[in-house]
Coordinates of C-alpha atoms in Angstrom, one line a residue:
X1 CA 0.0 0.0 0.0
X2 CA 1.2 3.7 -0.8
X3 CA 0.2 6.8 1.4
X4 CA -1.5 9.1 -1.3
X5 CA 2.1 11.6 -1.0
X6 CA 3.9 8.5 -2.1
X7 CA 1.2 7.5 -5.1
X8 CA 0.6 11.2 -6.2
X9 CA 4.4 11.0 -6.2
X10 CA 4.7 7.8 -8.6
X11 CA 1.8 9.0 -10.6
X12 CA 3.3 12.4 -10.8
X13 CA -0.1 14.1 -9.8
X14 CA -0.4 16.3 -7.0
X15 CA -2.3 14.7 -3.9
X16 CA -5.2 17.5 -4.5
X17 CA -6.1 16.2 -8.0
X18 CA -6.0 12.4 -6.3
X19 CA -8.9 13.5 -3.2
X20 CA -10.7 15.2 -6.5
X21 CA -10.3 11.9 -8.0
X22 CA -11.7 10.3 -5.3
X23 CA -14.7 12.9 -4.8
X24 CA -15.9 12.3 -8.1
X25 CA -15.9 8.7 -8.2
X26 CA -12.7 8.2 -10.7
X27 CA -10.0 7.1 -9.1
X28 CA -11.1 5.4 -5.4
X29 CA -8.5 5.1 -3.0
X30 CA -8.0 1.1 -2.4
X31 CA -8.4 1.5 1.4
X32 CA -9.2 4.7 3.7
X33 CA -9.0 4.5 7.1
X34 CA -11.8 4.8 8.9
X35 CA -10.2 6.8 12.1
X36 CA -7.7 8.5 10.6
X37 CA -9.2 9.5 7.1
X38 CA -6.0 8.7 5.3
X39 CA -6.2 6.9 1.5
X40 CA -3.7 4.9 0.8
X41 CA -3.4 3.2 -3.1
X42 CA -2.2 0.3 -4.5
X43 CA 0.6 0.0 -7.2
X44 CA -2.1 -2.0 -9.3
X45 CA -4.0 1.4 -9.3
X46 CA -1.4 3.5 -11.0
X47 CA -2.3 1.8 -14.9
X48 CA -5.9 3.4 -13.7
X49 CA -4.0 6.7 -13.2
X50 CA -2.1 6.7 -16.1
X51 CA -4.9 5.9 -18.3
X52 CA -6.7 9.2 -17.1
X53 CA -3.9 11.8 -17.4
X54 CA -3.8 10.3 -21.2
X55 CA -7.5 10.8 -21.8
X56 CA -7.2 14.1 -20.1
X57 CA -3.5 15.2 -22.6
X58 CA -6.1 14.0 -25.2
X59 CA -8.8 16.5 -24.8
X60 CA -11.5 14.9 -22.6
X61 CA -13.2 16.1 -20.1
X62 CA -13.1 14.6 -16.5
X63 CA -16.7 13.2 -16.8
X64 CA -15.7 11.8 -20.4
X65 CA -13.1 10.2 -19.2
X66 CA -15.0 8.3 -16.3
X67 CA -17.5 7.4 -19.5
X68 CA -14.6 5.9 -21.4
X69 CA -12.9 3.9 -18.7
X70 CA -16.4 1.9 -17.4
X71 CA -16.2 1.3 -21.5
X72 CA -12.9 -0.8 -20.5
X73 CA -10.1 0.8 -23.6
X74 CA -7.8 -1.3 -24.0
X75 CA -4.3 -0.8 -24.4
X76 CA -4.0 -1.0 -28.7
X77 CA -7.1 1.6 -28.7
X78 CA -5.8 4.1 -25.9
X79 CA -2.5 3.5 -27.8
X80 CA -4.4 4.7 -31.0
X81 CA -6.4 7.7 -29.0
X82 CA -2.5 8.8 -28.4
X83 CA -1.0 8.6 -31.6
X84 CA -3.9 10.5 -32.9
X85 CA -3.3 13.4 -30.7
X86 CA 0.1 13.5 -31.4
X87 CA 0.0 13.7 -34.7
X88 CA -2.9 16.9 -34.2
X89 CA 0.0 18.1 -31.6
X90 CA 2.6 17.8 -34.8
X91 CA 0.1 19.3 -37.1
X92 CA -0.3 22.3 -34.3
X93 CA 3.3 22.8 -34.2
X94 CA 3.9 22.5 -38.4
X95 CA 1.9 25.6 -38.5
X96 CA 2.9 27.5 -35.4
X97 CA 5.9 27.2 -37.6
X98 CA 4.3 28.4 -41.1
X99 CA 2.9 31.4 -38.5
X100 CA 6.3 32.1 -37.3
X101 CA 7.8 32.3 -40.4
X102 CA 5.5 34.7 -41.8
X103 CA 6.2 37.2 -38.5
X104 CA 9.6 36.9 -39.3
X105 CA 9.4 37.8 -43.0
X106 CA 7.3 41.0 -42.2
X107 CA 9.9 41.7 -39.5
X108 CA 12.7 41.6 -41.9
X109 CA 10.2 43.6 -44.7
X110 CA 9.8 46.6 -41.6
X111 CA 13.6 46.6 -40.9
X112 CA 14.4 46.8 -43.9
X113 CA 12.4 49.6 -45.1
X114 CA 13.9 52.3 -46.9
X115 CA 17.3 50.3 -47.6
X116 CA 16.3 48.2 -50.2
X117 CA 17.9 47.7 -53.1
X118 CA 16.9 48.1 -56.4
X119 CA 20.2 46.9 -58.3
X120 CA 18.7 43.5 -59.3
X121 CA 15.8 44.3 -61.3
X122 CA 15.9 43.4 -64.9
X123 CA 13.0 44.4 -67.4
X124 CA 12.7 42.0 -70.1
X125 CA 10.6 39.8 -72.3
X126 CA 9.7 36.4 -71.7
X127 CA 9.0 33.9 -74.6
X128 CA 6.4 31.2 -74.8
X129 CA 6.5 27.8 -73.3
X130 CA 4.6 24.4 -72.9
X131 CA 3.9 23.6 -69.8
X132 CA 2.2 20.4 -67.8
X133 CA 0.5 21.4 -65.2
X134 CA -2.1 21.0 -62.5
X135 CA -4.0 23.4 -60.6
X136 CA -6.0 24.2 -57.7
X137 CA -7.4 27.5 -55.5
X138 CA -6.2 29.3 -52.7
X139 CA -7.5 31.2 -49.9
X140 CA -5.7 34.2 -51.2
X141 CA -2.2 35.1 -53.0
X142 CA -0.8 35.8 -49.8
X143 CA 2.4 32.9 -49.2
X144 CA 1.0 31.4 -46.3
X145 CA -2.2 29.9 -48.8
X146 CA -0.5 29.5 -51.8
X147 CA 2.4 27.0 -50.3
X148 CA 0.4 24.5 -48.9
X149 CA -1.4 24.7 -52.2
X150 CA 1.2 24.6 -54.8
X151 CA 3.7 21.9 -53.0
X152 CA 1.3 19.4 -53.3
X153 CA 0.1 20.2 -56.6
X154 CA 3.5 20.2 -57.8
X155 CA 4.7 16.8 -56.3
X156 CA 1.4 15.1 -57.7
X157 CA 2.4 16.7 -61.1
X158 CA 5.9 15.2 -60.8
X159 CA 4.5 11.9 -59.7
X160 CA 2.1 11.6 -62.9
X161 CA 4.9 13.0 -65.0
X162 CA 6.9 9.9 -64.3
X163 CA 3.9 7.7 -64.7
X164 CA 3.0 8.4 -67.8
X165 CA 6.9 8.7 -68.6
X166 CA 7.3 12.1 -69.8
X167 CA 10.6 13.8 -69.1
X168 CA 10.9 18.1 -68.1
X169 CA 12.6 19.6 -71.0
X170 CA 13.2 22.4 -68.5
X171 CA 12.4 24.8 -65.0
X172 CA 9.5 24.9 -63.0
X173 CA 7.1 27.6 -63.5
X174 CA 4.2 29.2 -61.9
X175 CA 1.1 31.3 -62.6
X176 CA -1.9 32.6 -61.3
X177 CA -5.3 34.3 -61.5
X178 CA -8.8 35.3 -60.3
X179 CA -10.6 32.5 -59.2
X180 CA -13.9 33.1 -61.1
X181 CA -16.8 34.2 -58.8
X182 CA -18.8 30.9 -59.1
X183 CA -20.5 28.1 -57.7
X184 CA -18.7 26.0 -60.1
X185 CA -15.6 27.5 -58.2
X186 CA -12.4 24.5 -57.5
X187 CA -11.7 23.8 -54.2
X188 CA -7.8 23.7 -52.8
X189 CA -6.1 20.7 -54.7
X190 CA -3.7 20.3 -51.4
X191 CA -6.5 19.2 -49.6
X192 CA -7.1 16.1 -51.9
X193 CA -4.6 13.0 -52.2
X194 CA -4.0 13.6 -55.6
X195 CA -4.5 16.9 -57.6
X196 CA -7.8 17.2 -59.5
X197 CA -8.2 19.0 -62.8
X198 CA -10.5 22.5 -63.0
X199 CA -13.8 20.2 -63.5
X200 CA -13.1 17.9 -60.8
X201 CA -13.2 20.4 -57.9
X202 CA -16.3 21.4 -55.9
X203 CA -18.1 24.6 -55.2
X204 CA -15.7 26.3 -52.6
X205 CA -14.3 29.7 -53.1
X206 CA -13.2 32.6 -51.2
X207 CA -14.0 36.2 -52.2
X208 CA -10.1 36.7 -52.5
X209 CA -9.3 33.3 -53.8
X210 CA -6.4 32.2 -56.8
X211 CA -6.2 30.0 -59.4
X212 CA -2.7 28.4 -58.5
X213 CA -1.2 26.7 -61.7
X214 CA 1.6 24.7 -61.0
X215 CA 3.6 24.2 -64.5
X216 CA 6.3 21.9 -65.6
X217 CA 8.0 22.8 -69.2
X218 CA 7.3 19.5 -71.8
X219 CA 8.5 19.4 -75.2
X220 CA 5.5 17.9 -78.0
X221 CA 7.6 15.5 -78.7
X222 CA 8.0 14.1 -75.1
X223 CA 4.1 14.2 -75.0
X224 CA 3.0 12.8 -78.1
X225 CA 5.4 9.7 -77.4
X226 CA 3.7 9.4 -74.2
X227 CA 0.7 9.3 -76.7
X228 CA -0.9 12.5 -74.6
X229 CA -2.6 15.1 -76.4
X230 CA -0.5 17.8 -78.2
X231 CA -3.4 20.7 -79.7
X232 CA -3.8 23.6 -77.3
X233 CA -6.8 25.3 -78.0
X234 CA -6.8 29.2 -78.2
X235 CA -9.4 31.7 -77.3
X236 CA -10.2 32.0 -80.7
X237 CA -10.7 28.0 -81.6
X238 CA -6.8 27.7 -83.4
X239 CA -4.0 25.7 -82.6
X240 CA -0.7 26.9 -81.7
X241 CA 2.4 25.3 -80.8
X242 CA 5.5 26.6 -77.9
X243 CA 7.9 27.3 -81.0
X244 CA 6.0 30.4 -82.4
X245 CA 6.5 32.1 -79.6
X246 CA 4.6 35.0 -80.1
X247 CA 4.3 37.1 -76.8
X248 CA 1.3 38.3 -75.7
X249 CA 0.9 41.4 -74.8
X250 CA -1.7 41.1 -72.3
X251 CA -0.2 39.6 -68.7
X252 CA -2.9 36.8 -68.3
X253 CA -2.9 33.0 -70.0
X254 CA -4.7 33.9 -73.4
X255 CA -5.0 29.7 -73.8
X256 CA -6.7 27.5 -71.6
X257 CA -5.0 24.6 -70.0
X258 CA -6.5 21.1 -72.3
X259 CA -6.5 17.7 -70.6
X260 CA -3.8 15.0 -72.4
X261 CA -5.3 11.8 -71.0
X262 CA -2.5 11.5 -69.0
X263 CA -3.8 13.3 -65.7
X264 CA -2.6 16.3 -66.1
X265 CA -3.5 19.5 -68.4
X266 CA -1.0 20.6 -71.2
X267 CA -1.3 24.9 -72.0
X268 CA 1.3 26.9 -74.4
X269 CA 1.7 29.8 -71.8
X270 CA 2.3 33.1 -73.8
X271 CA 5.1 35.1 -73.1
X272 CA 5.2 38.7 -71.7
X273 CA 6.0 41.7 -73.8
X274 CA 7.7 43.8 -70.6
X275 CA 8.3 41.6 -67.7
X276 CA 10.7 43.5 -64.0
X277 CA 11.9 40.8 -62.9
X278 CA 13.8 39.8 -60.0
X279 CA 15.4 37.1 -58.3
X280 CA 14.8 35.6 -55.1
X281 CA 16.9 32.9 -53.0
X282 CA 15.5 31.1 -50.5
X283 CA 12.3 29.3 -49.6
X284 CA 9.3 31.1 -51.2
X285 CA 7.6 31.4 -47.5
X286 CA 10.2 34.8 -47.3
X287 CA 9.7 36.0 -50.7
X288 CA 7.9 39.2 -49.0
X289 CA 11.0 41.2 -48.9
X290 CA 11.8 40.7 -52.5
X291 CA 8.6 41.0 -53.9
X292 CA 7.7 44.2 -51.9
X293 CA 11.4 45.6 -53.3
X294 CA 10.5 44.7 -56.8
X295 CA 7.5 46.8 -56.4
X296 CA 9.1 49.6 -55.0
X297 CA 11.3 49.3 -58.2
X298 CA 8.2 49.3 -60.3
X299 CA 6.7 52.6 -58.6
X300 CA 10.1 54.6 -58.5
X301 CA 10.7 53.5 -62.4
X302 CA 7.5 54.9 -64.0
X303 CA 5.6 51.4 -64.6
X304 CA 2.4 49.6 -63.1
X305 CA 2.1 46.5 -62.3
X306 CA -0.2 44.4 -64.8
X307 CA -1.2 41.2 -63.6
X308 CA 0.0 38.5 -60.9
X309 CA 3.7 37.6 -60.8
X310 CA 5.3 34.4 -62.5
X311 CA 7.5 32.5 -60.6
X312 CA 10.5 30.5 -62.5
X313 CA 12.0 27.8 -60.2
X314 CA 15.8 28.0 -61.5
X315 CA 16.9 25.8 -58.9
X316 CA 15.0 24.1 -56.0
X317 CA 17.5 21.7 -54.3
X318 CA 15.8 19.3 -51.2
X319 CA 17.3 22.5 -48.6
X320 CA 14.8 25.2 -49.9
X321 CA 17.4 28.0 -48.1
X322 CA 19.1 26.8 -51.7
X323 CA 16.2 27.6 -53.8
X324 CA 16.6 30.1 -56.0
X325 CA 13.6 31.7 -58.1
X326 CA 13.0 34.5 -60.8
X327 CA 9.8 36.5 -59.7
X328 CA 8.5 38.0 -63.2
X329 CA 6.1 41.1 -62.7
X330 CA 4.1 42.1 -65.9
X331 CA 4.2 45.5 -66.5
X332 CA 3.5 48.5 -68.4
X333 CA 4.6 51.9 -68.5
X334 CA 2.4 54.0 -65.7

């Protein structure tokens, strides 16, 4: 037999959580002696104990708690209970991270106001490419939606890629727009298993939401060997093909992304006539500072901005403190 100071001890509980225990019928004492008052415990008890302070970690109430042990748990479905929470505990902590992050990107943005540099912004034209791509919506265009948007899109893309065994000819890129303000709106490919095309999604949309499209350069000839489909349809009905590279001189997609058969979308992305761009190192979760220079650039310099920035993944390495990206800002003169 234990005094309850020695139990509480073992248990690591205070002795005025044990009498609670005791009051509310959860945790009897084995024996309490009938002069003295004293509750004593045996060493039997402490699995008892043990299995409360784990229903409590997980969220229950005292009462539930007392529900779920009458029910007998056993040891492989408490054991479940607690891997569940700790994975919610992980999830809690991955984006207490993500949070962090973004606090210290708008720190660095605010101490680094009025010293930013302007050196590193090229204006230039960008030419036509063939992409493969997948897409999906996010909350807004602000980094903390669009990444847990794009990354899966983009490692679904690479996965189906491979499947139907067709090889990058060259970077990553990315593009976005206005979600249209539908019913018929996508929901967020990252919150599916695999990436769904445009017609697949359901009716969920913000009023600020994007149209993320996560892009992959192709060649025709690596896509019609994979027996995928090689027309890209216009806004006017014709066909075109990434060699004519004519630029368009309007900043959004003037073609619409067409399914290949091999689950994912093909689209000959025009280039832009007058592009600032800028490049950016590191993981796209700080890319505040650089795109908040780049616009500074484009104020100073006499242009506008004239649609959402593309993003040109030169280099993405498996440390993204490595990455390094071109951020290319359509504009025109102001």
């Amino acid at each position: 037999m234990f005094s309850i100071g020695d139990f509480a001890q073992y248990g690591r509980v205070s002795a005025r959580m044990l009498r609670h225990y005791d009051a509310i019928g959860l945790l009897r004492p084995a024996r309490t002696d009938p002069a003295s008052g004293y509750r004593y415990y045996e060493a039997a008890q402490l699995a008892r104990l043990n299995r409360i302070i784990a229903l409590k970690d997980l969220g229950f109430s005292l009462q539930q708690v007392g529900a779920i042990l009458a029910e007998e748990v056993s040891v492989p479905e408490l054991r479940g209970m607690l891997r569940l929470r700790r994975a919610e505990l992980e999830a809690s902590l991955a984006a207490a991270g993500a949070r962090l992050a973004q606090v210290e990107a708008r720190l660095r943005t605010i101490e680094s106001e009025g010293r930013m540099s302007a050196d590193d912004v090229v204006v230039k034209r960008t030419g036509a490419v063939l992409l493969a791509e997948l897409s999906g919506i996010a909350a807004s265009y602000g980094p903390e939606d669009i990444g847990p948007v794009i990354q899966p899109l983009y490692g679904e893309l690479c996965r189906r890629l491979e499947t139907a065994g067709v090889t990058p000819s060259g970077p990553v890129l990315a593009y976005y727009e206005d979600a249209p303000e539908t019913p018929e709106a996508k929901t967020p490919a990252a919150k599916t298993p695999a990436a769904k095309t445009p017609e697949e999604h359901g009716p969920t949309r913000t009023p600020e939401a994007i149209i993320v499209h996560a892009g992959i350069v192709i060649t025709e000839e690596a896509l019609a060997q994979a027996g995928g489909t090689t027309i890209d349809s216009t806004t006017d009905g014709t066909s075109s093909h990434p060699g004519t590279a004519s630029a368009s001189a309007t900043p959004t997609p003037t073609r619409t992304p067409t399914p290949t058969g091999l689950g994912f979308d093909v689209v000959t992305l025009p280039g832009l006539d007058c592009a600032a761009t800028v490049v950016h190192r590191g993981p796209m979760s700080r890319i505040l500072p650089t795109v908040q220079n780049l616009a500074h650039w484009i104020d100073t310099n006499g242009y506008r901005s004239a649609g959402y920035a593309r993003e040109l993944y030169l280099e993405c390495p498996p440390d993204q403190e490595k990455w390094v990206t071109e951020i290319q800002e359509p504009v025109v003169r102001a």
